[in-house]
XYZ file of C-alpha atoms in Angstrom:
132
model
C 1.075 -8.494 20.013
C -0.629 -10.659 17.412
C -2.227 -8.931 14.429
C -4.900 -10.518 12.276
C -4.648 -8.043 9.397
C -1.039 -6.941 8.961
C -1.689 -5.095 5.687
C -4.355 -2.949 7.379
C -1.851 -2.243 10.179
C 0.724 -1.119 7.585
C -1.745 1.180 5.835
C -2.924 2.642 9.159
C 0.658 3.360 10.249
C 1.360 5.124 6.945
C -1.921 7.077 7.134
C -1.271 8.166 10.749
C 2.362 9.146 10.117
C 1.300 11.055 7.006
C -1.391 12.951 8.966
C 1.115 13.785 11.714
C 3.654 14.965 9.066
C 6.357 12.496 10.176
C 9.373 12.020 7.917
C 9.575 8.238 8.340
C 7.445 5.375 9.616
C 8.596 1.927 10.798
C 6.571 -1.174 9.946
C 7.246 -4.832 10.853
C 8.665 -6.474 7.728
C 7.179 -9.105 5.434
C 7.490 -9.854 1.725
C 3.950 -8.658 0.995
C 4.507 -5.349 2.810
C 7.790 -4.850 0.943
C 5.961 -5.432 -2.359
C 3.287 -2.889 -1.393
C 5.986 -0.388 -0.394
C 7.716 -0.971 -3.758
C 4.454 -0.171 -5.581
C 4.012 3.004 -3.516
C 7.597 3.969 -4.419
C 7.151 3.201 -8.133
C 3.923 5.206 -8.275
C 5.539 8.209 -6.531
C 3.607 8.160 -3.249
C 6.668 7.706 -1.005
C 10.319 8.857 -1.225
C 11.998 5.576 -0.380
C 11.937 2.497 1.799
C 14.585 0.223 3.227
C 14.679 -3.064 5.088
C 16.330 -2.699 8.508
C 17.569 -5.820 10.297
C 16.667 -5.745 13.984
C 17.681 -9.314 14.812
C 14.068 -10.530 14.753
C 11.497 -10.109 12.006
C 13.010 -6.963 10.538
C 11.593 -3.504 9.929
C 10.594 -1.668 6.786
C 11.422 2.023 7.189
C 9.377 4.156 4.795
C 10.371 7.774 4.061
C 7.160 9.686 3.391
C 6.897 12.202 0.578
C 5.373 15.662 0.910
C 4.690 18.469 -1.542
C 5.416 22.168 -1.085
C 4.544 23.518 2.401
C 4.357 19.922 3.737
C 1.198 19.162 1.734
C 0.395 15.451 1.713
C 1.114 13.400 -1.407
C -0.999 10.510 -0.073
C -4.407 12.102 0.419
C -6.249 8.808 0.864
C -5.325 5.244 1.759
C -8.001 2.602 2.328
C -8.011 -1.152 2.929
C -10.582 -2.876 0.697
C -10.392 -6.648 1.178
C -10.534 -7.621 4.846
C -10.096 -11.003 6.568
C -13.856 -11.189 7.192
C -14.843 -10.154 3.671
C -12.452 -10.807 0.814
C -12.985 -8.772 -2.369
C -11.863 -10.362 -5.645
C -11.978 -8.947 -9.156
C -11.236 -9.972 -12.706
C -8.848 -7.966 -14.870
C -11.781 -6.483 -16.824
C -13.599 -5.356 -13.663
C -10.534 -4.038 -11.787
C -11.629 -0.816 -10.080
C -10.353 2.577 -11.201
C -9.651 4.759 -8.199
C -10.822 8.358 -8.681
C -11.332 7.684 -12.412
C -7.677 6.703 -12.874
C -6.004 9.357 -10.678
C -5.346 6.877 -7.853
C -4.255 3.255 -7.818
C -5.721 -0.011 -6.617
C -3.221 -2.535 -5.256
C -4.081 -6.145 -6.117
C -2.720 -9.466 -4.916
C -2.655 -11.739 -7.974
C -1.171 -15.146 -8.807
C 1.639 -13.226 -10.548
C 2.395 -11.148 -7.430
C 1.374 -7.809 -5.938
C 0.597 -5.232 -8.651
C -1.457 -2.157 -9.496
C -4.797 -2.250 -11.293
C -3.192 -0.894 -14.482
C -0.553 -3.623 -14.514
C -3.200 -6.282 -13.811
C -5.190 -5.104 -16.845
C -2.044 -5.270 -19.041
C -1.095 -8.731 -17.728
C -4.740 -9.870 -18.057
C -4.879 -11.245 -14.500
C -7.356 -10.738 -11.662
C -7.008 -11.148 -7.924
C -7.775 -9.820 -4.473
C -8.150 -6.038 -4.129
C -5.916 -5.103 -1.182
C -6.077 -1.302 -1.042
C -6.931 1.975 -2.751
C -4.392 4.835 -2.763
C -5.036 8.357 -3.969
């Protein structure tokens, strides 16, 4: 199966697994998806992730994180820039998700980073997703 928007597929798999209260979710691997998973780990939205070799492309296995009584840590996850409509921003205009309670994930010339890091590094780029 050929996918046009692999980042949207990753976010949808995480969102669906989170809604169904699964412990882990498997995603076809790529460097960009691994960088997004690393940001989600650093920001405390997931427990862990690991690259699993399956003899082909590889798999990223993400362990989802839940609060007490299986309450969701990721309450919202949305793709912003799409293949048909790319959304770019400067470092000054980088969006604040829920007035700073969430994160925006940006693809910049210096790599994949959060909106806060992009402001510190003074670099703009494509807005990939919002997480809250």
